[in-house]
Tab-separated table of C-alpha atoms and ligand atoms in Angstrom:
chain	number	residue	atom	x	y	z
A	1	UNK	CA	-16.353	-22.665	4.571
A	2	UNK	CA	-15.664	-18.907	5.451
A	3	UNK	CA	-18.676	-16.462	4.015
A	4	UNK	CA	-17.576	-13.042	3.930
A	5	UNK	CA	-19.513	-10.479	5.725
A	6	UNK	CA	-19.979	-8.076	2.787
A	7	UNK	CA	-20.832	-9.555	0.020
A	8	UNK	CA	-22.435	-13.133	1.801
A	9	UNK	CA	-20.052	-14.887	-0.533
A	10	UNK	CA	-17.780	-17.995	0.121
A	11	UNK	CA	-14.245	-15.747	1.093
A	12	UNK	CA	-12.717	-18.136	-2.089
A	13	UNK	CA	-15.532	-16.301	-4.650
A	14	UNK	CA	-15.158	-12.801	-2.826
A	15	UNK	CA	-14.165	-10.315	-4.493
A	16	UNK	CA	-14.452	-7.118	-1.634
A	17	UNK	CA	-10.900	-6.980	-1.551
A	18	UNK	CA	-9.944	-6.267	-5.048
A	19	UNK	CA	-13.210	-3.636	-5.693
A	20	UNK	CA	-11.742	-2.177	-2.445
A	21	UNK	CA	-7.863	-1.602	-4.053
A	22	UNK	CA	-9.812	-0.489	-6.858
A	23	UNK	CA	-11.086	2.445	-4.906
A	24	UNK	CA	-8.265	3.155	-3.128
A	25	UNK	CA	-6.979	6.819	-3.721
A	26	UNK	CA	-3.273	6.098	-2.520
A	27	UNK	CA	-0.648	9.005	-1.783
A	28	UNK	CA	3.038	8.415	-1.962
A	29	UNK	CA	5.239	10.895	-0.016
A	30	UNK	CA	8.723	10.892	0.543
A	31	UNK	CA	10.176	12.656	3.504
A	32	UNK	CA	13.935	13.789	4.689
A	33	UNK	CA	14.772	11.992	7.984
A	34	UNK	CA	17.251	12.918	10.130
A	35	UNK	CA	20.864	12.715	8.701
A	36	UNK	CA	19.994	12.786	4.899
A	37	UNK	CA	17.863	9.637	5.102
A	38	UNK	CA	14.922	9.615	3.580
A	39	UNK	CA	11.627	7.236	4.138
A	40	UNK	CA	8.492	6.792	1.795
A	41	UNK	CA	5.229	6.923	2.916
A	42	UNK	CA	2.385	5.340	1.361
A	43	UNK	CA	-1.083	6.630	2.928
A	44	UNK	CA	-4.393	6.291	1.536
A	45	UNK	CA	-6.054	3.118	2.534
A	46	UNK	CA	-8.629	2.045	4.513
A	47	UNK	CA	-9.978	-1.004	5.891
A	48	UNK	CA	-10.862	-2.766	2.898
A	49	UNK	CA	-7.074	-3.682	2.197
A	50	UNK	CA	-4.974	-6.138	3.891
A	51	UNK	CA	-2.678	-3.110	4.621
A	52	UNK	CA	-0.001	-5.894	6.661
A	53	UNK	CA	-0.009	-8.081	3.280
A	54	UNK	CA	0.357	-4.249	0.693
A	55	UNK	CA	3.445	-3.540	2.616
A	56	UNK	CA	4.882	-6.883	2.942
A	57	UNK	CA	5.267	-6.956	-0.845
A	58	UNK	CA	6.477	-3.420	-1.264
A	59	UNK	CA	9.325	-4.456	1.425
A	60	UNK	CA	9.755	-7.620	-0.502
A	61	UNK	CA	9.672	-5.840	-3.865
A	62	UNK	CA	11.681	-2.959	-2.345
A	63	UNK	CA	14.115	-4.692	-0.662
A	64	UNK	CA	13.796	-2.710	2.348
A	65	UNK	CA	12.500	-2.074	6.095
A	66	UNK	CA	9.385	-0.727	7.235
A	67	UNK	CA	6.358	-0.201	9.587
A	68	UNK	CA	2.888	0.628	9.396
A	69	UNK	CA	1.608	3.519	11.657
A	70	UNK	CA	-2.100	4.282	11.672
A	71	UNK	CA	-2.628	2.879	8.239
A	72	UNK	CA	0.538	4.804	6.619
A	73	UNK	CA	2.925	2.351	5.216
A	74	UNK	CA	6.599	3.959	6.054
A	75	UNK	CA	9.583	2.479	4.019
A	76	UNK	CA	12.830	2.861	4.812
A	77	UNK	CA	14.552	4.902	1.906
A	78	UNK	CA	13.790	6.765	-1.076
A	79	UNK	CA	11.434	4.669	-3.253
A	80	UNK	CA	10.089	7.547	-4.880
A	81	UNK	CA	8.736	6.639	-8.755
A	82	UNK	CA	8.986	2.626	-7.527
A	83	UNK	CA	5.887	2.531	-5.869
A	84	UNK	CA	2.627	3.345	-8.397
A	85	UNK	CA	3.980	-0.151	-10.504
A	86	UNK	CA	4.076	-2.200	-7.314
A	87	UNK	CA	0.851	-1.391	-6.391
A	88	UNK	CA	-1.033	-1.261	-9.678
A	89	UNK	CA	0.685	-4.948	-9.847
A	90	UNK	CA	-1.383	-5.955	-6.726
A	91	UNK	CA	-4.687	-4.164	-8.183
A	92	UNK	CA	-4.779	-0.468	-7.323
A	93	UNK	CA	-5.958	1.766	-9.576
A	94	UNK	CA	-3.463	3.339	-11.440
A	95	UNK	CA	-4.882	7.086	-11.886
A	96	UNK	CA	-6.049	6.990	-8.091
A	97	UNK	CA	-2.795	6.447	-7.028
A	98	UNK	CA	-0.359	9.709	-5.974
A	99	UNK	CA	2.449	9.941	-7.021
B	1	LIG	ZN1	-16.913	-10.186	-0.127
């Protein structure tokens, strides 16, 4: 059985990860890329978040590409307005998040 370093709970009783989202103050930019495309970052987090899994679902949910570069989600296209209800669907904090 895993115990999780933080709270000295079995990882299946934790709950670190969702007080963590909760705390999360989460900024949503969108920039203009070269030749009028545009990508979406989503900055904010730290290391309580499972970053990898957060931007799986927003390419899932999004339908799009993406990468993560030191702890900035980029997404490929203009997702602007898309990205607060994906989020607050995986626990973040709705009035922490930027958008
Ligand atoms: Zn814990």
């Amino acid at each position: 059985m895993d115990i999780c370093p933080k709270c000295g709970l079995p990882t299946a009783a934790c709950v670190c990860d969702q007080i963590a989202k909760t705390q999360q103050r989460i900024e949503v930019k969108t920039e203009k890329r070269r030749f009028g495309k545009f990508s979406t970052m989503v900055s904010g987090f730290d290391d309580g978040v499972d970053i990898k899994e957060i931007a799986k679902r927003l390419k899932e949910k999004r339908a799009c590409g993406g990468t993560i570069k030191n702890k900035i989600i980029e997404l490929q296209g203009n997702h602007k307005g898309h990205i607060k209800p994906i989020l607050v669907e995986l626990g973040f904090n709705e009035e922490q998040i930027n958008e």
